[in-house]
Tab-separated table of C-alpha atoms and ligand atoms in Angstrom:
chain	number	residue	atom	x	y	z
A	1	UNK	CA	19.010	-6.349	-5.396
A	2	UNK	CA	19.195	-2.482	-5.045
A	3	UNK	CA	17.507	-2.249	-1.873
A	4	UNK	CA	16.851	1.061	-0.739
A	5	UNK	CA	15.999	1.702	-4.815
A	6	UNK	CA	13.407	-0.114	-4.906
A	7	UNK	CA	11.761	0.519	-1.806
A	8	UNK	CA	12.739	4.447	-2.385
A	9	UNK	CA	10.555	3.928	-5.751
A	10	UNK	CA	7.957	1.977	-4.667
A	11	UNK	CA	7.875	4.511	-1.542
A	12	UNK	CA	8.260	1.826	1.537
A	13	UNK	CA	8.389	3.201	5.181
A	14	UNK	CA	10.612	0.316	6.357
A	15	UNK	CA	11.467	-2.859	5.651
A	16	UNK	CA	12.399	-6.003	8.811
A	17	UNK	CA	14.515	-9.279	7.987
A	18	UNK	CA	13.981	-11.949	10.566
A	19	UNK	CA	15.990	-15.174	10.895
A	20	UNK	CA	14.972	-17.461	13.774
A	21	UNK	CA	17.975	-20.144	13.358
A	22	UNK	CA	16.496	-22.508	16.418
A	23	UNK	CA	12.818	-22.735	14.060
A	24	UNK	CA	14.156	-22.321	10.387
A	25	UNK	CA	12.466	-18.921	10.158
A	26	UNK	CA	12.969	-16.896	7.673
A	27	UNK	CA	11.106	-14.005	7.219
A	28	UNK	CA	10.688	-10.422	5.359
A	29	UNK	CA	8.144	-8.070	6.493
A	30	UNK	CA	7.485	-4.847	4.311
A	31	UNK	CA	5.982	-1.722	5.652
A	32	UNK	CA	4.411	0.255	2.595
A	33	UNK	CA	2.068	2.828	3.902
A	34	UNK	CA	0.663	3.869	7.422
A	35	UNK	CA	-0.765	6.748	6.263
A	36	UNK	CA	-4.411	5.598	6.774
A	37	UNK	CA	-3.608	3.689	10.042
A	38	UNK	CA	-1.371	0.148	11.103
A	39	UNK	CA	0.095	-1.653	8.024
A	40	UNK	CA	-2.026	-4.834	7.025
A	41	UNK	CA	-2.312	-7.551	5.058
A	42	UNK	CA	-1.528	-11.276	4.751
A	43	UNK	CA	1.267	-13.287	5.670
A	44	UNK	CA	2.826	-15.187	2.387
A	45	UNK	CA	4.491	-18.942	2.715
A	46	UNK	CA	6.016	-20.089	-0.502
A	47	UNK	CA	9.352	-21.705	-1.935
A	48	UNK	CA	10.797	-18.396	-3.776
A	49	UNK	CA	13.907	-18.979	-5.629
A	50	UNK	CA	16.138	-17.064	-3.614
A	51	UNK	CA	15.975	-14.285	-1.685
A	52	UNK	CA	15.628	-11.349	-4.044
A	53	UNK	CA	12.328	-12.997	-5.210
A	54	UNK	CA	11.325	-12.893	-1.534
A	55	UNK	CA	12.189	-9.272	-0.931
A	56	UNK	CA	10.475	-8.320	-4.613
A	57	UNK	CA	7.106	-10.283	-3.566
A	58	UNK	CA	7.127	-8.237	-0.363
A	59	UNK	CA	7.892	-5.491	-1.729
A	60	UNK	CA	5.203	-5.145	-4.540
A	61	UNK	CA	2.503	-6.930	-2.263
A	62	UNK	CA	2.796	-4.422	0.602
A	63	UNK	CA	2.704	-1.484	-2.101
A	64	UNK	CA	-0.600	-3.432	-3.266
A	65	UNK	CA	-2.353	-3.758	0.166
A	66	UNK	CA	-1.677	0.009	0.460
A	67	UNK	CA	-3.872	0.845	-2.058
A	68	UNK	CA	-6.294	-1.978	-1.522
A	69	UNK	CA	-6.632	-1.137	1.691
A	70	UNK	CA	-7.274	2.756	0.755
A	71	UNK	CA	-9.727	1.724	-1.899
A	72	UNK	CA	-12.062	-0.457	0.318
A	73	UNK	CA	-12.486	2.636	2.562
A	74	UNK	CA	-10.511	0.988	5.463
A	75	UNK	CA	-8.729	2.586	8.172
A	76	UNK	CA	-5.521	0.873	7.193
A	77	UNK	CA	-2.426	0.675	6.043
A	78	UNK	CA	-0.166	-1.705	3.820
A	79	UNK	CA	2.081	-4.402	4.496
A	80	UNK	CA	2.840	-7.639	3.847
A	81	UNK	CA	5.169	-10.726	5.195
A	82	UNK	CA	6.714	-13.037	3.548
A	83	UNK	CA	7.591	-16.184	4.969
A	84	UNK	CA	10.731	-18.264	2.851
A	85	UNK	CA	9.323	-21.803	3.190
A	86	UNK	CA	11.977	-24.931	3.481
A	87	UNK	CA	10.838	-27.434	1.152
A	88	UNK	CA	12.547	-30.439	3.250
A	89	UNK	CA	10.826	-28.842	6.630
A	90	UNK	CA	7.148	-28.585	7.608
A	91	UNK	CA	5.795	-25.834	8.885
A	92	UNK	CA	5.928	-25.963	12.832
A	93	UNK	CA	4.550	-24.741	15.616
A	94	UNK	CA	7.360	-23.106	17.127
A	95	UNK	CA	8.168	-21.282	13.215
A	96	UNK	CA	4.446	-19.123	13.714
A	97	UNK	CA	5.540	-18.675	17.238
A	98	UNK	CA	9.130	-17.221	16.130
A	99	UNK	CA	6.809	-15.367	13.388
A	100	UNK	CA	4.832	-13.932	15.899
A	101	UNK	CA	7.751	-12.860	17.691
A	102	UNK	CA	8.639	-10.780	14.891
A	103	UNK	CA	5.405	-8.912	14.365
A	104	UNK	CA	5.878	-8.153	18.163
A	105	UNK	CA	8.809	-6.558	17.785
A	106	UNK	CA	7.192	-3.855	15.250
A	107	UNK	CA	4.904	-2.571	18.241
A	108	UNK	CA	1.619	-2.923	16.107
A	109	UNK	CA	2.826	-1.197	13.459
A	110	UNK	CA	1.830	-4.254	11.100
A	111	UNK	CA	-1.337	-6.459	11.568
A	112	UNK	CA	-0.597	-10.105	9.758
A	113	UNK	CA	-3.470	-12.503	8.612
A	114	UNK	CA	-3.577	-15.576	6.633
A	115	UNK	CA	-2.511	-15.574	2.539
A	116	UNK	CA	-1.011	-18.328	-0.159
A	117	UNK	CA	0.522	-21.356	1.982
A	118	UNK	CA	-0.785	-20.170	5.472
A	119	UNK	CA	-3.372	-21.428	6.823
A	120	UNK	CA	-5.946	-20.492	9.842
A	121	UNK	CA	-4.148	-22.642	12.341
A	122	UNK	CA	-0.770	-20.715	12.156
A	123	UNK	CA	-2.559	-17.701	12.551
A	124	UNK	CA	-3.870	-19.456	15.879
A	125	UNK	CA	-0.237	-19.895	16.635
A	126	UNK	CA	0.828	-16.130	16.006
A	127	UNK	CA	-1.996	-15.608	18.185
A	128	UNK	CA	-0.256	-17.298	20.897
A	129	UNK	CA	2.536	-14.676	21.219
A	130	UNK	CA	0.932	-11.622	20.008
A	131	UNK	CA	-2.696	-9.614	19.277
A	132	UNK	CA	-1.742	-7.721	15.622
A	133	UNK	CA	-3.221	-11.119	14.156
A	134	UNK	CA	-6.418	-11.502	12.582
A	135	UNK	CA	-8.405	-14.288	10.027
A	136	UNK	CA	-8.900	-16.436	13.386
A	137	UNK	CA	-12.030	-18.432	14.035
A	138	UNK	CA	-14.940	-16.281	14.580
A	139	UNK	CA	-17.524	-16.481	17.259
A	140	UNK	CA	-21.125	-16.672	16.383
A	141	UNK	CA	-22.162	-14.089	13.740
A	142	UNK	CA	-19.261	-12.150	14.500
A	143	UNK	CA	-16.998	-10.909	11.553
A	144	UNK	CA	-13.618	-12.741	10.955
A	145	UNK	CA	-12.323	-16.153	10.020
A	146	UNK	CA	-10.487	-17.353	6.641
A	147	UNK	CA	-10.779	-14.386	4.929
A	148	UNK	CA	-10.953	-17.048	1.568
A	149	UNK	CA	-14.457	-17.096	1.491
A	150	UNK	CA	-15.449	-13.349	1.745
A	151	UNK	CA	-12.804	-12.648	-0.863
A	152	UNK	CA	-14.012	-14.994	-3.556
A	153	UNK	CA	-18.008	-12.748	-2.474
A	154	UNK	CA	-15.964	-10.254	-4.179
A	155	UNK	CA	-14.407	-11.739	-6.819
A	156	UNK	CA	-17.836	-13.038	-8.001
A	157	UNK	CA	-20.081	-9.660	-7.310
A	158	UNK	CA	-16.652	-8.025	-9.023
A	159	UNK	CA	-17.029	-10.259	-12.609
A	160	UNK	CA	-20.753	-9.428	-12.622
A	161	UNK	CA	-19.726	-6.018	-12.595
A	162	UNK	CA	-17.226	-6.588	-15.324
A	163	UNK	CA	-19.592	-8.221	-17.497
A	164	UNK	CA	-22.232	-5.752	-16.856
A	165	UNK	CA	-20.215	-2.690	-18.398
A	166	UNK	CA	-18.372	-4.656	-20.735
A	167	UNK	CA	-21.022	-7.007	-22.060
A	168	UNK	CA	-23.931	-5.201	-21.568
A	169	UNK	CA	-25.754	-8.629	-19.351
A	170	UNK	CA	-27.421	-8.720	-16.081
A	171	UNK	CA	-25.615	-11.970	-14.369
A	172	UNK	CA	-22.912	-14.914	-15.359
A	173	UNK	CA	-25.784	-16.809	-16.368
A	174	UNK	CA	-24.584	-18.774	-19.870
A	175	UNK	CA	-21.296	-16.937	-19.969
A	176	UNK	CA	-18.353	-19.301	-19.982
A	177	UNK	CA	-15.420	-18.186	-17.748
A	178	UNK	CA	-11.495	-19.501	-17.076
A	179	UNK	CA	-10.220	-19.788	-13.739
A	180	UNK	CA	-6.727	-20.193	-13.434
A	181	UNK	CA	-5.803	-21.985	-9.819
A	182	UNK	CA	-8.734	-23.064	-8.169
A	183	UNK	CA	-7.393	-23.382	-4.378
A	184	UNK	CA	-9.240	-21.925	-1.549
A	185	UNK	CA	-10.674	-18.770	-3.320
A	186	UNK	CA	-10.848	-20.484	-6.763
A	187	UNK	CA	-12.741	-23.514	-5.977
A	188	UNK	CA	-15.405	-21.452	-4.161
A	189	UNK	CA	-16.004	-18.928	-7.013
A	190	UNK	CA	-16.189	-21.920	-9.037
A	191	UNK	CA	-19.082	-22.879	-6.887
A	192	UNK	CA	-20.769	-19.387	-7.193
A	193	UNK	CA	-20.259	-19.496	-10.767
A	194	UNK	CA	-21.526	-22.474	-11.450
A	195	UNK	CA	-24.292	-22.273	-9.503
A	196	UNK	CA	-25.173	-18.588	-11.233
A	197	UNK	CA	-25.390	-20.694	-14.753
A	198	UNK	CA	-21.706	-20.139	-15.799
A	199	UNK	CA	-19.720	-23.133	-17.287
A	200	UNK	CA	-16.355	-23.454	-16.396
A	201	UNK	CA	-12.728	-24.066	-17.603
A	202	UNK	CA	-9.794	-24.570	-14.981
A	203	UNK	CA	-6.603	-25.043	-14.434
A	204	UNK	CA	-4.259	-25.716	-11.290
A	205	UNK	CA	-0.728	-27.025	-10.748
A	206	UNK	CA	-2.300	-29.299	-8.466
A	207	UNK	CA	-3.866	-32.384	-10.157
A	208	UNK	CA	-5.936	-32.837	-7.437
A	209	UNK	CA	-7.381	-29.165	-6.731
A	210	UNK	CA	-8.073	-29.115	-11.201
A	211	UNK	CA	-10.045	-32.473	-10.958
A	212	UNK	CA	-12.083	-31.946	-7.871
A	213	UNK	CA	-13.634	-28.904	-10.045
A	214	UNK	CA	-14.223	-31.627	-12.678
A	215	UNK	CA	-16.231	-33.467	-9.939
A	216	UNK	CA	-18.314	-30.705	-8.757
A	217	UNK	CA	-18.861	-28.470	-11.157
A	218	UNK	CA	-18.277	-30.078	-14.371
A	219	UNK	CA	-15.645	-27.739	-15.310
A	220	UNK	CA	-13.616	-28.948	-18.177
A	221	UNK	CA	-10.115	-28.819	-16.951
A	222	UNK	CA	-7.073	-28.009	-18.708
A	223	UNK	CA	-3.279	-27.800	-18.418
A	224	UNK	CA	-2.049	-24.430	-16.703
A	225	UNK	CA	0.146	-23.680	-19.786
A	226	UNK	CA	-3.553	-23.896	-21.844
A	227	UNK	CA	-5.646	-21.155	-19.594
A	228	UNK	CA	-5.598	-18.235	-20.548
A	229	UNK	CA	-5.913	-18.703	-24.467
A	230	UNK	CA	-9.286	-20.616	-23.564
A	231	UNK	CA	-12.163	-19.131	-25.962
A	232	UNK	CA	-14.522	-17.759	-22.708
A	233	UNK	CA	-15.851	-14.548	-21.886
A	234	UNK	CA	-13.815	-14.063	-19.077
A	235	UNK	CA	-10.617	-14.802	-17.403
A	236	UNK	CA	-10.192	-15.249	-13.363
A	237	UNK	CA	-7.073	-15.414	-12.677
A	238	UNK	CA	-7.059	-17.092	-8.847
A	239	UNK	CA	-2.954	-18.665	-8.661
A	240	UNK	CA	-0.008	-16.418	-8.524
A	241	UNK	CA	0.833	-12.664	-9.968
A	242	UNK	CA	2.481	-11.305	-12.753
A	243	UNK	CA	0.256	-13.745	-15.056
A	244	UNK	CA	-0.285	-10.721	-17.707
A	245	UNK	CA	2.624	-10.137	-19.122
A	246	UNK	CA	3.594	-9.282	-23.321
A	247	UNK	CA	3.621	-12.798	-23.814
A	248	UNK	CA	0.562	-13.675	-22.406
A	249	UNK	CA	-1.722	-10.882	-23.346
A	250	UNK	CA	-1.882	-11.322	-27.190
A	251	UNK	CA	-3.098	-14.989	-26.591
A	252	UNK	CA	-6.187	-13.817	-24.760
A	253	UNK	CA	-9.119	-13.954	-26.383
A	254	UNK	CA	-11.442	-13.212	-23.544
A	255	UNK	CA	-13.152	-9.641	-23.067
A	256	UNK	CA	-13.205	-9.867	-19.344
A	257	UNK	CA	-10.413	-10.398	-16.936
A	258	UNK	CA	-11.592	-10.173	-12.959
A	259	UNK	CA	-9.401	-12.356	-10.861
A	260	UNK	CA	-8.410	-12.795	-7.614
A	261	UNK	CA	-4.833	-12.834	-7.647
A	262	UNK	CA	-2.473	-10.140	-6.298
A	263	UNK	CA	0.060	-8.088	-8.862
A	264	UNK	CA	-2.196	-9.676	-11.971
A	265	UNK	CA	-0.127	-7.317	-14.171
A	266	UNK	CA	3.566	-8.190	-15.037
A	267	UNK	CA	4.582	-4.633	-15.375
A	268	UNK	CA	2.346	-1.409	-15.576
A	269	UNK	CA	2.775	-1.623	-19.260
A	270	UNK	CA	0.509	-4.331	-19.082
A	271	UNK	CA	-2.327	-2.294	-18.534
A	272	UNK	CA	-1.947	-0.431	-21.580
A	273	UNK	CA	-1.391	-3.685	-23.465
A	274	UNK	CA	-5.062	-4.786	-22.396
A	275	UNK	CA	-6.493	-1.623	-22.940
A	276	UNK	CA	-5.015	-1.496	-26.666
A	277	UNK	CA	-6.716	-4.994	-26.830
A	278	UNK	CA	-10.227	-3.785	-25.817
A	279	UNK	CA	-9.974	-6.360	-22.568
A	280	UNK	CA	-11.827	-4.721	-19.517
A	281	UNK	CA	-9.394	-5.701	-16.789
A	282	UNK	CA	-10.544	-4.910	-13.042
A	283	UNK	CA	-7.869	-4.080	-10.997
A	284	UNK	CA	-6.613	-6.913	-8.959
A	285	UNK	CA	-6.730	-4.864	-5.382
A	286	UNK	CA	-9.998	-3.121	-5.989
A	287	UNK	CA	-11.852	-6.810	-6.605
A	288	UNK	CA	-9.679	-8.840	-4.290
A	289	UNK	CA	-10.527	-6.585	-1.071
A	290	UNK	CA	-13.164	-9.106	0.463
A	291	UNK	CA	-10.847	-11.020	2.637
A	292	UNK	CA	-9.081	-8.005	3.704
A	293	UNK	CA	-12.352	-5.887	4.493
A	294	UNK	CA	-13.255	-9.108	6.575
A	295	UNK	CA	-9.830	-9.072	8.658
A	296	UNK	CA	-10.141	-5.171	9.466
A	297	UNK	CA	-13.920	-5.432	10.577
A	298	UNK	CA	-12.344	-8.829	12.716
A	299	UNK	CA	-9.500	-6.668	14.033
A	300	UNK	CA	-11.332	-3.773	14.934
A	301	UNK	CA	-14.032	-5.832	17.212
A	302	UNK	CA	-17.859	-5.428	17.655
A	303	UNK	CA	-18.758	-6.659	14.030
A	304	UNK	CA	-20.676	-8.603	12.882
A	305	UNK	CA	-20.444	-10.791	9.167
A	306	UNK	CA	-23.797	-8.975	8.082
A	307	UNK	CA	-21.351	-6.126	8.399
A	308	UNK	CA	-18.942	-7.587	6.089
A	309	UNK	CA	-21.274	-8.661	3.407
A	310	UNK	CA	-22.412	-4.883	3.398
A	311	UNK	CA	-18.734	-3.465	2.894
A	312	UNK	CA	-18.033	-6.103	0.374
A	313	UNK	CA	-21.243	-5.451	-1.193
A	314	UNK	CA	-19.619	-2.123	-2.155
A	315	UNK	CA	-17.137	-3.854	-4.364
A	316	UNK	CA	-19.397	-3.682	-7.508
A	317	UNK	CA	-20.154	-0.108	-7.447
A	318	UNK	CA	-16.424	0.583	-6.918
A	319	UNK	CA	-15.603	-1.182	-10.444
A	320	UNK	CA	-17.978	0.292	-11.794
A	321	UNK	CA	-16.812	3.833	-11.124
A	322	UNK	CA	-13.466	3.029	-12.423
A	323	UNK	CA	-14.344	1.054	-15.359
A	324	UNK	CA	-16.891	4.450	-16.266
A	325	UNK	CA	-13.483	6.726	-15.463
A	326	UNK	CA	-11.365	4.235	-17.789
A	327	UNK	CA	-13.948	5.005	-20.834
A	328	UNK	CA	-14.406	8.458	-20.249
A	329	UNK	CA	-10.483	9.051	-20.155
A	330	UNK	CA	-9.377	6.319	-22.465
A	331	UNK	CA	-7.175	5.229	-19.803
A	332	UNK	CA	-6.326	1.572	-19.145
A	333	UNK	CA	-8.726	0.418	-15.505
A	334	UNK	CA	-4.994	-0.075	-13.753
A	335	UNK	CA	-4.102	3.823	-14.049
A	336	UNK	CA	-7.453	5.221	-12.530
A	337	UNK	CA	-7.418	3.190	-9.564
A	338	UNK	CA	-3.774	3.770	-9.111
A	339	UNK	CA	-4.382	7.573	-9.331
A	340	UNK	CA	-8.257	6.757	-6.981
A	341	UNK	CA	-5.930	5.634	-4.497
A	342	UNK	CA	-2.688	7.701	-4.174
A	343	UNK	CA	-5.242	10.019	-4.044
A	344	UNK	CA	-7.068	8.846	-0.903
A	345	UNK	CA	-3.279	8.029	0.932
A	346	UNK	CA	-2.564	11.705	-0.234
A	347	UNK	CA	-5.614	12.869	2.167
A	348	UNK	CA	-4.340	10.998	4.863
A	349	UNK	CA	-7.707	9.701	5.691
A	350	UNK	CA	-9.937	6.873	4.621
A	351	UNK	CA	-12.438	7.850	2.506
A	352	UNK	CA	-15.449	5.832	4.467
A	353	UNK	CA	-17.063	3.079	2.537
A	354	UNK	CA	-20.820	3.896	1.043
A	355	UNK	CA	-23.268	2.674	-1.026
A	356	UNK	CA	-22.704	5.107	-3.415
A	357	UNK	CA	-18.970	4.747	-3.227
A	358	UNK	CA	-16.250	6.080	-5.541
A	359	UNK	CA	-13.624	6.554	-3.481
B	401	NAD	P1	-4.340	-21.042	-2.570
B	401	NAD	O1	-2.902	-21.329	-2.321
B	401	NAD	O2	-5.375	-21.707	-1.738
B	401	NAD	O3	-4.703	-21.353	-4.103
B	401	NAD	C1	-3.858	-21.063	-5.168
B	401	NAD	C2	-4.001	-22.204	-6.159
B	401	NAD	O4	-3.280	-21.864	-7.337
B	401	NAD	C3	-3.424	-23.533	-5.634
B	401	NAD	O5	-4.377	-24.563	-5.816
B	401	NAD	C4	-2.186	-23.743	-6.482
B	401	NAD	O6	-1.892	-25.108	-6.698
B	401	NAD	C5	-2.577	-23.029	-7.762
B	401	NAD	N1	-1.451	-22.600	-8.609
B	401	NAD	C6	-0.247	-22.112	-8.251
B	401	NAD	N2	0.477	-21.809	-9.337
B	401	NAD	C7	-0.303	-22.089	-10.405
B	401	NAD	C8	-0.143	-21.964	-11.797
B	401	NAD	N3	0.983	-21.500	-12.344
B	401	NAD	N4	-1.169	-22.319	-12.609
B	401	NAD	C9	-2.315	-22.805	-12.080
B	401	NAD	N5	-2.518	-22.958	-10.769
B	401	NAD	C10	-1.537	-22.593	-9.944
B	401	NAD	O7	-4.458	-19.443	-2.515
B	401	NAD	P2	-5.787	-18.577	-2.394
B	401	NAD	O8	-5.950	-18.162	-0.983
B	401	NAD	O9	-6.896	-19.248	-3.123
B	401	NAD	O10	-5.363	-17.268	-3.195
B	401	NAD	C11	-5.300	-17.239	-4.606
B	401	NAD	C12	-4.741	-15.887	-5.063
B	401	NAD	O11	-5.592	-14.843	-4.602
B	401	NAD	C13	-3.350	-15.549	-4.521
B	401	NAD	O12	-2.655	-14.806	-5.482
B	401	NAD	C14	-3.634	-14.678	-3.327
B	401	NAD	O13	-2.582	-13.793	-3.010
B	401	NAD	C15	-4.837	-13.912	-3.837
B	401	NAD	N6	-5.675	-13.413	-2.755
B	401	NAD	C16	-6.171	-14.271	-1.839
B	401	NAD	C17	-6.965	-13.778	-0.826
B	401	NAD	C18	-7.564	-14.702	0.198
B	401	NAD	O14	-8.427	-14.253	0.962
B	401	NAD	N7	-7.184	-15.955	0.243
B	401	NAD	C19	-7.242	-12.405	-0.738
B	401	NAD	C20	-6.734	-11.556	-1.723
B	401	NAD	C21	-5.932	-12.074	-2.729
């Protein structure tokens, strides 16, 4: 892969390769943005192909937390590390501890946190060699914690937004929606969902995750190749990115697509293609900022989870704007809050969050 290309395009300050030999790490850690303060955002485990899919995750999910980060008001910048699992070798101990090692090294310059295939006990380990960790157990009312949770609050207050401008009703209440991947932030907008009146259709790679929703919530489940040509109202996409694509996007027959999923969109072009098919898509960093909004108010101390159900609160309004800016321009919801957020890095500053909001 052209290296300094694509980082040159997508605009990355830096870029660190780790290899720990002794623990198996292997690890790429992307520094987007720290225009609006220390780079953050999750730490990503997962079998990539090889190691140009590694370095192209990192790439376009630390260009992502940048503007996430800018949108949710935060005073933060983006980042993101990804972690190139070994199928035949566990996780250890001692690989988080090599991990943390790493983050060390960058002097605070990027704050790590939990994301797909990590869980809250290696963040406990990172937390054992260094402090520019956060999603670790919180004390009593205090913010912090799996971010999972808080994130899927967004996700659901995000598709009652959605459905609001683009379907003219007050709640999910008799709508029927798709969720593709129903792990930790899937099943528990399933829950919300469900109990808000919704029924459900989903989908997961994992037999087990799909059937537990079965259980539960009497979703009807289907295969993951089936999703997202399911007749509902909306879409949620909760699994991997890149899940809009050409190919995809002329079987949808849903108005709505609010997910939680980073990099939803295959290529830019994408948004356009939804657009030109009258589908309302929220941008994928705008709705997914719970769990990050809930790591900066952990990392920055003295706050309180009442705190982070105010900030994510905000999430709604925040659509909203865009969505309103999308109609009034006729330009597809992906190239407003794009423009919303270079914007706001531009500044240099946070623009604070508020309850009335647009960024
Ligand atoms: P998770 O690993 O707990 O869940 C993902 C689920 O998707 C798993 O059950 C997995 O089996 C399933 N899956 C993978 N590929 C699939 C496919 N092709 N079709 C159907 N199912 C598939 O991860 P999570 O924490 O729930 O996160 C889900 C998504 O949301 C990820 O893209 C993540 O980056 C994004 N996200 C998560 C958070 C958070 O707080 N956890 C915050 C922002 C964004």
């Amino acid at each position: 892969m052209p290296i300094f290309a694509d980082s040159a395009r997508l605009g990355h300050e830096s870029i660190h390769h780790f290899h720990d030999p002794e623990s198996g790490l292997k690890a790429i850690i992307a520094i987007h943005s720290t225009a609006l303060g220390p780079a953050a955002g999750g730490c990503r485990m997962w079998h990539y192909s090889d190691e140009d899919d590694a370095l192209t995750d990192a790439l376009r999910l630390s260009r992502g937390m940048t503007y996430k980060n800018a949108m949710a008001g935060l005073p933060l910048g983006g980042g993101k590390a990804v972690i190139l699992a070994d199928p035949q070798q566990p996780p250890s101990a001692q690989l988080f501890h090599a991990f943390g090692r790493c983050i060390a090294t960058l002097g605070g310059r990027y704050i790590t946190a939990e994301d797909v295939g990590v869980s809250v006990q290696n963040m406990r380990q990172v937390k054992q060699i260094t402090n520019y960790v956060a999603g670790l157990p919180p004390t009593r009312g205090n913010a912090g914690g799996d971010p999972s949770p808080w994130t899927a609050d967004g996700i659901f207050l995000g598709i009652e937004a959605a459905v609001r401008h683009r379907l003219g009703r007050s709640s999910v209440d008799g709508l029927r929606v798709a969720v593709q991947g129903v792990g930790k932030v899937g099943y528990d907008l399933c829950r919300q969902l469900r109990a808000a009146g919704a029924s459900l259709v989903t989908c997961d790679v994992n037999a087990q995750n799909a059937a537990r929703t079965h259980t539960d919530f009497a979703a009807e489940v289907v295969s993951p190749e089936q999703i997202l040509a399911q007749d509902v109202d909306v879409i949620a996409p909760c699994a991997l990115g890149a899940v809009l694509n050409a190919e995809s996007i002329p079987q949808i027959s849903a108005s709505v697509i609010a997910g939680a999923a980073n990099n939803q969109l295959a290529c830019e072009q994408d948004g356009q293609r939804l657009h030109d098919r009258n589908i309302l898509y929220a941008p994928d960093y705008v709705i997914n900022a719970g769990g990050i909004i809930s790591v900066s108010l952990e990392y920055t101390g003295n706050k309180t989870t009442a705190d982070t159900r105010a900030q994510i609160a905000l999430i709604p309004q925040r659509l909203a704007d865009i969505f309103t800016t999308a109609d009034k321009s006729r330009q597809p919801t992906n190239v407003v809050a794009d423009s919303m957020a270079e914007h706001i890095v531009a500044a240099g500053r946070p623009t604070p969050a508020t309850a009335t909001g647009t960024p």
